[in-house]
């Protein structure tokens, strides 16, 4: 009974996130600006995980040999799973690479629910959809995707990108008959499941999403020193709109500093609370940049703020110059926003290394 319940739960989950959209079922919905949305960065991180995992299977003899050997599959299903993947794998890589002749497949986030036609001919709500064939974007329902784990988003991408490939001259749809599998969806889900297992085993996907904001910073005295520093966002609620970011504030933060003598340093400290994901104007936004002197005396560490000024503009927001700076008589610190990237933690690979 427990195994039947687990199978039912898995079927419901897969139905939610992995149904192909036929042209007749495509909905419009309102588009969310991708560039500043954290979910967009998470999808890009999952895209990277997908590409790296496909490369592992193609290039590692052991992974290549064992791919699709899932215990629930019979020999015919394993054979087709392997044949299908190895014919479509390079197409998946091509769809995710920037080349002179084309860009990677676009991702579009939508606020309104996405609908497709299910196997029973009735509309059903899904988290993502795309048209068959290599052209066109993949659409995602933001509220459905935002709560998924990295492994689940990787599964979702692996399924959708398979719709954009061709196998034996055509693209596979979800509801068509594909013996010895129940249907096309069953085949695509099986390949996606196998890819997720490889990604977990080889440390290509983690357990939590995150975003790093990257800055190019300089310290100027009689000479100039540079460093590229990443700042991890700390989200305040599940809608991912409010967050904090910092440089030189928390133990895990990077920073740039200038030694004053053997017992003291001058370091840059930057803090930003963003209440509404760059919604302007916003009086609740709080930012500050400081120069902090740290002294070590008698085994104790003390801090003195040598300079401080507020930041009204979030340097990572659209329309900002992306630059902030502060100085004293001894040093001038300046930083320029470089870009942001989605990340996943790698607890799977850490656990594997400990065994």
Tab-separated table of C-alpha atoms in Angstrom:
chain	number	residue	atom	x	y	z
A	1	UNK	CA	0.000	0.000	0.000
A	2	UNK	CA	2.848	2.387	0.864
A	3	UNK	CA	4.516	1.778	-2.499
A	4	UNK	CA	1.233	2.527	-4.281
A	5	UNK	CA	0.908	5.784	-2.348
A	6	UNK	CA	4.473	6.773	-3.235
A	7	UNK	CA	3.783	6.004	-6.901
A	8	UNK	CA	0.600	8.096	-6.801
A	9	UNK	CA	2.431	11.019	-5.178
A	10	UNK	CA	5.193	10.813	-7.786
A	11	UNK	CA	2.633	10.753	-10.592
A	12	UNK	CA	0.890	13.848	-9.231
A	13	UNK	CA	4.226	15.691	-8.919
A	14	UNK	CA	5.310	14.770	-12.436
A	15	UNK	CA	1.941	15.754	-13.858
A	16	UNK	CA	2.288	19.151	-12.219
A	17	UNK	CA	5.707	20.029	-13.559
A	18	UNK	CA	6.359	18.165	-16.759
A	19	UNK	CA	3.594	18.285	-19.345
A	20	UNK	CA	4.281	19.347	-22.945
A	21	UNK	CA	2.330	22.274	-24.344
A	22	UNK	CA	0.741	21.811	-27.723
A	23	UNK	CA	0.257	24.989	-29.772
A	24	UNK	CA	-3.484	24.810	-29.208
A	25	UNK	CA	-3.052	24.949	-25.452
A	26	UNK	CA	-0.529	27.765	-25.241
A	27	UNK	CA	-1.677	30.510	-22.887
A	28	UNK	CA	-0.632	34.127	-22.919
A	29	UNK	CA	-0.263	35.277	-19.323
A	30	UNK	CA	1.725	38.279	-18.178
A	31	UNK	CA	5.472	38.253	-18.583
A	32	UNK	CA	7.714	39.005	-15.616
A	33	UNK	CA	10.933	40.868	-16.314
A	34	UNK	CA	13.510	38.099	-16.303
A	35	UNK	CA	16.765	39.924	-15.694
A	36	UNK	CA	16.074	41.033	-12.116
A	37	UNK	CA	13.972	38.120	-10.901
A	38	UNK	CA	15.702	35.631	-8.578
A	39	UNK	CA	13.765	32.752	-10.151
A	40	UNK	CA	15.386	33.545	-13.482
A	41	UNK	CA	18.814	33.180	-11.856
A	42	UNK	CA	17.756	29.847	-10.333
A	43	UNK	CA	16.710	28.610	-13.770
A	44	UNK	CA	20.067	29.631	-15.191
A	45	UNK	CA	21.816	27.692	-12.417
A	46	UNK	CA	19.697	24.643	-13.263
A	47	UNK	CA	20.557	25.111	-16.948
A	48	UNK	CA	24.239	24.920	-16.038
A	49	UNK	CA	23.607	21.797	-13.929
A	50	UNK	CA	21.817	20.161	-16.856
A	51	UNK	CA	24.610	20.869	-19.335
A	52	UNK	CA	27.336	19.705	-16.958
A	53	UNK	CA	25.441	16.503	-16.147
A	54	UNK	CA	24.873	15.650	-19.806
A	55	UNK	CA	28.605	16.123	-20.422
A	56	UNK	CA	29.443	13.779	-17.539
A	57	UNK	CA	27.277	11.014	-18.997
A	58	UNK	CA	28.741	11.483	-22.478
A	59	UNK	CA	32.372	11.634	-21.368
A	60	UNK	CA	32.627	9.316	-18.363
A	61	UNK	CA	32.783	5.648	-19.460
A	62	UNK	CA	31.254	4.365	-16.215
A	63	UNK	CA	28.338	6.815	-16.257
A	64	UNK	CA	27.796	6.164	-19.950
A	65	UNK	CA	27.671	2.416	-19.396
A	66	UNK	CA	25.261	2.532	-16.447
A	67	UNK	CA	22.949	5.331	-17.641
A	68	UNK	CA	19.237	4.438	-17.469
A	69	UNK	CA	19.841	1.245	-15.472
A	70	UNK	CA	16.971	2.045	-13.126
A	71	UNK	CA	15.649	-0.890	-11.110
A	72	UNK	CA	11.992	-0.412	-12.064
A	73	UNK	CA	12.732	-0.597	-15.810
A	74	UNK	CA	12.683	-3.757	-17.893
A	75	UNK	CA	15.370	-4.492	-20.476
A	76	UNK	CA	13.354	-3.009	-23.343
A	77	UNK	CA	12.770	0.241	-21.476
A	78	UNK	CA	16.443	0.529	-20.522
A	79	UNK	CA	17.455	-0.005	-24.141
A	80	UNK	CA	15.097	2.686	-25.476
A	81	UNK	CA	15.982	5.101	-22.656
A	82	UNK	CA	19.664	4.821	-23.547
A	83	UNK	CA	19.097	4.987	-27.295
A	84	UNK	CA	16.876	8.041	-26.931
A	85	UNK	CA	19.261	9.918	-24.624
A	86	UNK	CA	22.421	9.331	-26.637
A	87	UNK	CA	20.686	10.483	-29.821
A	88	UNK	CA	19.371	13.675	-28.214
A	89	UNK	CA	22.126	14.563	-25.705
A	90	UNK	CA	24.191	16.770	-28.010
A	91	UNK	CA	21.033	18.563	-29.114
A	92	UNK	CA	20.327	19.444	-25.461
A	93	UNK	CA	23.849	20.819	-25.117
A	94	UNK	CA	23.467	22.818	-28.319
A	95	UNK	CA	20.206	24.375	-27.094
A	96	UNK	CA	21.982	25.587	-23.955
A	97	UNK	CA	25.102	27.058	-25.544
A	98	UNK	CA	25.798	30.542	-26.851
A	99	UNK	CA	27.024	30.256	-30.423
A	100	UNK	CA	27.585	32.765	-33.239
A	101	UNK	CA	24.500	31.516	-35.060
A	102	UNK	CA	22.094	31.341	-32.109
A	103	UNK	CA	21.538	32.059	-28.419
A	104	UNK	CA	20.518	29.509	-25.769
A	105	UNK	CA	16.819	28.706	-25.528
A	106	UNK	CA	15.064	31.578	-23.754
A	107	UNK	CA	13.307	31.194	-20.413
A	108	UNK	CA	10.133	33.212	-19.795
A	109	UNK	CA	8.517	33.628	-16.370
A	110	UNK	CA	4.762	34.141	-16.186
A	111	UNK	CA	2.515	35.182	-13.333
A	112	UNK	CA	-0.683	33.668	-14.706
A	113	UNK	CA	-1.276	29.893	-14.567
A	114	UNK	CA	-0.070	27.803	-17.500
A	115	UNK	CA	-2.410	25.266	-19.095
A	116	UNK	CA	-1.881	22.366	-21.468
A	117	UNK	CA	-4.094	19.585	-22.771
A	118	UNK	CA	-3.693	16.405	-20.735
A	119	UNK	CA	-3.892	12.801	-21.940
A	120	UNK	CA	-7.648	12.849	-21.250
A	121	UNK	CA	-8.164	15.806	-23.590
A	122	UNK	CA	-8.871	18.243	-20.756
A	123	UNK	CA	-6.868	21.368	-19.799
A	124	UNK	CA	-4.541	20.950	-16.846
A	125	UNK	CA	-2.344	23.366	-14.880
A	126	UNK	CA	1.425	22.906	-15.212
A	127	UNK	CA	4.592	24.611	-13.987
A	128	UNK	CA	6.265	24.747	-17.408
A	129	UNK	CA	5.508	24.272	-21.068
A	130	UNK	CA	7.133	24.571	-24.465
A	131	UNK	CA	6.391	23.795	-28.089
A	132	UNK	CA	7.888	20.809	-29.862
A	133	UNK	CA	11.076	21.493	-31.790
A	134	UNK	CA	14.190	23.544	-31.217
A	135	UNK	CA	12.579	26.941	-31.786
A	136	UNK	CA	10.756	28.963	-29.158
A	137	UNK	CA	11.145	29.608	-25.451
A	138	UNK	CA	10.308	27.540	-22.385
A	139	UNK	CA	7.654	29.186	-20.204
A	140	UNK	CA	7.524	28.805	-16.423
A	141	UNK	CA	4.848	29.661	-13.885
A	142	UNK	CA	6.741	31.672	-11.279
A	143	UNK	CA	4.739	30.669	-8.205
A	144	UNK	CA	5.040	26.978	-9.094
A	145	UNK	CA	8.783	27.075	-9.718
A	146	UNK	CA	9.829	29.267	-6.780
A	147	UNK	CA	9.265	26.527	-4.176
A	148	UNK	CA	10.952	23.696	-6.092
A	149	UNK	CA	14.296	22.265	-5.011
A	150	UNK	CA	17.274	22.396	-7.397
A	151	UNK	CA	16.839	18.689	-8.173
A	152	UNK	CA	13.185	19.269	-9.077
A	153	UNK	CA	13.997	22.234	-11.323
A	154	UNK	CA	16.733	20.169	-12.978
A	155	UNK	CA	14.174	17.409	-13.602
A	156	UNK	CA	11.774	19.977	-15.038
A	157	UNK	CA	14.383	21.432	-17.406
A	158	UNK	CA	15.571	17.994	-18.483
A	159	UNK	CA	12.012	17.064	-19.431
A	160	UNK	CA	11.223	20.289	-21.287
A	161	UNK	CA	14.477	20.356	-23.254
A	162	UNK	CA	13.806	16.838	-24.508
A	163	UNK	CA	10.680	18.195	-26.213
A	164	UNK	CA	12.942	20.527	-28.174
A	165	UNK	CA	15.094	17.715	-29.589
A	166	UNK	CA	14.383	15.207	-32.339
A	167	UNK	CA	14.566	11.428	-32.063
A	168	UNK	CA	14.482	9.383	-35.252
A	169	UNK	CA	13.474	12.501	-37.149
A	170	UNK	CA	10.744	13.908	-34.890
A	171	UNK	CA	10.115	15.454	-31.468
A	172	UNK	CA	8.432	13.341	-28.805
A	173	UNK	CA	5.233	14.692	-27.219
A	174	UNK	CA	3.892	13.752	-23.791
A	175	UNK	CA	0.685	11.994	-24.773
A	176	UNK	CA	1.813	9.916	-27.753
A	177	UNK	CA	2.324	6.171	-27.576
A	178	UNK	CA	5.991	5.194	-27.116
A	179	UNK	CA	6.202	1.450	-26.348
A	180	UNK	CA	7.526	-0.100	-24.161
A	181	UNK	CA	6.855	3.042	-22.093
A	182	UNK	CA	3.311	4.089	-21.203
A	183	UNK	CA	3.640	7.232	-23.329
A	184	UNK	CA	6.095	9.937	-24.326
A	185	UNK	CA	5.889	11.565	-20.918
A	186	UNK	CA	6.978	8.334	-19.247
A	187	UNK	CA	10.037	8.084	-21.512
A	188	UNK	CA	11.057	11.717	-21.002
A	189	UNK	CA	10.528	11.500	-17.241
A	190	UNK	CA	12.680	8.375	-17.100
A	191	UNK	CA	15.565	10.104	-18.876
A	192	UNK	CA	15.144	13.159	-16.624
A	193	UNK	CA	15.180	10.951	-13.516
A	194	UNK	CA	18.380	9.252	-14.674
A	195	UNK	CA	20.033	12.637	-15.274
A	196	UNK	CA	19.066	13.915	-11.817
A	197	UNK	CA	20.572	10.816	-10.203
A	198	UNK	CA	23.863	11.377	-12.043
A	199	UNK	CA	23.832	15.073	-11.078
A	200	UNK	CA	23.358	14.221	-7.397
A	201	UNK	CA	26.009	11.531	-7.441
A	202	UNK	CA	28.577	13.706	-9.215
A	203	UNK	CA	27.916	16.947	-7.337
A	204	UNK	CA	26.406	18.833	-10.290
A	205	UNK	CA	23.314	19.873	-8.331
A	206	UNK	CA	22.811	20.778	-4.693
A	207	UNK	CA	19.969	21.087	-2.234
A	208	UNK	CA	19.300	24.834	-2.127
A	209	UNK	CA	19.283	27.696	-4.593
A	210	UNK	CA	21.152	30.919	-3.966
A	211	UNK	CA	22.295	34.049	-5.785
A	212	UNK	CA	25.717	35.660	-5.766
A	213	UNK	CA	26.053	39.327	-6.687
A	214	UNK	CA	29.552	39.978	-8.002
A	215	UNK	CA	31.512	43.229	-7.692
A	216	UNK	CA	34.869	44.394	-9.033
A	217	UNK	CA	36.441	46.375	-6.182
A	218	UNK	CA	39.579	48.485	-5.796
A	219	UNK	CA	41.592	49.887	-2.898
A	220	UNK	CA	43.635	52.953	-3.824
A	221	UNK	CA	46.503	54.432	-1.862
A	222	UNK	CA	49.818	55.205	-3.522
A	223	UNK	CA	49.080	51.984	-5.411
A	224	UNK	CA	45.880	50.310	-6.592
A	225	UNK	CA	44.792	46.830	-5.521
A	226	UNK	CA	41.845	44.991	-7.046
A	227	UNK	CA	39.604	42.074	-6.118
A	228	UNK	CA	36.477	40.439	-7.518
A	229	UNK	CA	34.105	39.894	-4.596
A	230	UNK	CA	30.864	37.917	-4.437
A	231	UNK	CA	28.019	38.710	-2.067
A	232	UNK	CA	25.385	36.055	-1.311
A	233	UNK	CA	21.808	37.263	-1.008
A	234	UNK	CA	19.917	36.346	2.165
A	235	UNK	CA	16.219	36.231	1.345
A	236	UNK	CA	13.682	37.340	3.951
A	237	UNK	CA	10.566	35.535	2.743
A	238	UNK	CA	9.464	32.864	0.322
A	239	UNK	CA	8.411	35.235	-2.460
A	240	UNK	CA	12.147	36.102	-2.835
A	241	UNK	CA	11.447	39.815	-3.226
A	242	UNK	CA	13.089	41.112	-0.020
A	243	UNK	CA	16.729	40.333	0.699
A	244	UNK	CA	19.983	41.496	2.259
A	245	UNK	CA	23.407	41.493	0.659
A	246	UNK	CA	26.743	42.535	2.097
A	247	UNK	CA	30.500	42.755	1.707
A	248	UNK	CA	32.735	42.438	4.761
A	249	UNK	CA	29.875	42.158	7.271
A	250	UNK	CA	29.403	38.417	7.833
A	251	UNK	CA	32.060	35.711	8.267
A	252	UNK	CA	31.193	34.210	4.873
A	253	UNK	CA	31.458	37.555	3.032
A	254	UNK	CA	34.364	38.470	0.845
A	255	UNK	CA	35.958	41.889	1.246
A	256	UNK	CA	38.935	44.019	0.260
A	257	UNK	CA	41.256	45.513	2.877
A	258	UNK	CA	44.450	47.492	3.357
A	259	UNK	CA	46.977	46.549	6.082
A	260	UNK	CA	47.855	49.581	8.203
A	261	UNK	CA	50.441	47.862	10.387
A	262	UNK	CA	51.001	44.425	11.911
A	263	UNK	CA	47.951	44.785	14.175
A	264	UNK	CA	45.375	46.757	12.196
A	265	UNK	CA	43.647	46.877	8.819
A	266	UNK	CA	41.240	49.152	6.969
A	267	UNK	CA	38.478	47.187	5.235
A	268	UNK	CA	35.468	47.913	3.057
A	269	UNK	CA	32.028	47.100	4.467
A	270	UNK	CA	28.868	47.291	2.369
A	271	UNK	CA	25.322	46.434	3.439
A	272	UNK	CA	22.059	46.653	1.492
A	273	UNK	CA	18.515	45.733	2.476
A	274	UNK	CA	16.315	45.506	-0.625
A	275	UNK	CA	12.607	45.327	0.316
A	276	UNK	CA	10.938	44.751	-3.057
A	277	UNK	CA	13.386	43.408	-5.649
A	278	UNK	CA	14.362	46.810	-7.066
A	279	UNK	CA	10.861	48.288	-7.044
A	280	UNK	CA	11.450	52.059	-7.181
A	281	UNK	CA	11.014	54.367	-5.427
A	282	UNK	CA	11.094	52.491	-2.122
A	283	UNK	CA	11.578	54.324	1.199
A	284	UNK	CA	12.230	51.019	3.012
A	285	UNK	CA	15.474	50.380	1.155
A	286	UNK	CA	18.450	50.783	3.499
A	287	UNK	CA	22.048	50.775	2.345
A	288	UNK	CA	25.374	51.870	3.758
A	289	UNK	CA	29.040	51.704	2.777
A	290	UNK	CA	31.796	52.053	5.374
A	291	UNK	CA	35.518	51.910	5.990
A	292	UNK	CA	36.168	49.915	9.149
A	293	UNK	CA	39.444	49.760	11.035
A	294	UNK	CA	40.040	46.461	12.819
A	295	UNK	CA	42.655	46.284	15.570
A	296	UNK	CA	44.103	43.288	17.384
A	297	UNK	CA	45.291	44.149	20.901
A	298	UNK	CA	46.017	41.724	23.710
A	299	UNK	CA	44.241	38.903	21.929
A	300	UNK	CA	41.062	40.972	21.508
A	301	UNK	CA	39.696	42.455	18.294
A	302	UNK	CA	38.076	45.877	18.169
A	303	UNK	CA	36.428	47.792	15.322
A	304	UNK	CA	36.202	51.509	14.626
A	305	UNK	CA	34.141	52.926	11.752
A	306	UNK	CA	36.437	55.473	10.094
A	307	UNK	CA	33.985	56.577	7.396
A	308	UNK	CA	30.332	55.881	6.613
A	309	UNK	CA	27.759	57.076	4.103
A	310	UNK	CA	24.250	55.948	3.155
A	311	UNK	CA	23.361	54.366	-0.170
A	312	UNK	CA	19.987	55.400	-1.551
A	313	UNK	CA	20.339	53.341	-4.734
A	314	UNK	CA	20.873	49.600	-4.831
A	315	UNK	CA	23.874	49.122	-7.157
A	316	UNK	CA	22.500	45.911	-8.660
A	317	UNK	CA	19.148	47.434	-9.674
A	318	UNK	CA	18.405	48.423	-13.293
A	319	UNK	CA	19.021	52.113	-13.920
A	320	UNK	CA	21.751	52.338	-11.288
A	321	UNK	CA	25.321	53.159	-12.243
A	322	UNK	CA	26.270	50.024	-10.318
A	323	UNK	CA	29.060	51.897	-8.557
A	324	UNK	CA	29.706	52.938	-4.972
A	325	UNK	CA	32.801	54.372	-3.281
A	326	UNK	CA	34.061	55.797	-0.013
A	327	UNK	CA	37.377	57.216	1.183
A	328	UNK	CA	39.455	58.483	4.080
A	329	UNK	CA	42.806	60.232	4.065
A	330	UNK	CA	44.483	56.804	3.961
A	331	UNK	CA	42.527	54.853	1.340
A	332	UNK	CA	39.759	55.040	-1.237
A	333	UNK	CA	37.569	51.990	-1.835
A	334	UNK	CA	35.355	51.685	-4.908
A	335	UNK	CA	33.242	48.856	-6.312
A	336	UNK	CA	31.450	48.311	-9.616
A	337	UNK	CA	28.641	45.782	-9.964
A	338	UNK	CA	29.765	43.061	-12.387
A	339	UNK	CA	26.801	40.674	-12.531
A	340	UNK	CA	24.779	38.034	-10.688
A	341	UNK	CA	24.625	34.269	-10.926
A	342	UNK	CA	22.391	31.581	-9.533
A	343	UNK	CA	24.009	28.834	-7.490
A	344	UNK	CA	23.107	25.564	-5.835
A	345	UNK	CA	24.745	24.265	-2.691
A	346	UNK	CA	26.534	20.949	-3.125
A	347	UNK	CA	25.609	18.899	-0.084
A	348	UNK	CA	25.207	15.809	-2.247
A	349	UNK	CA	28.825	15.905	-3.373
A	350	UNK	CA	30.027	16.749	0.158
A	351	UNK	CA	28.199	13.740	1.582
A	352	UNK	CA	29.632	11.567	-1.154
A	353	UNK	CA	33.163	12.726	-0.346
A	354	UNK	CA	32.749	11.820	3.337
A	355	UNK	CA	31.787	8.222	2.639
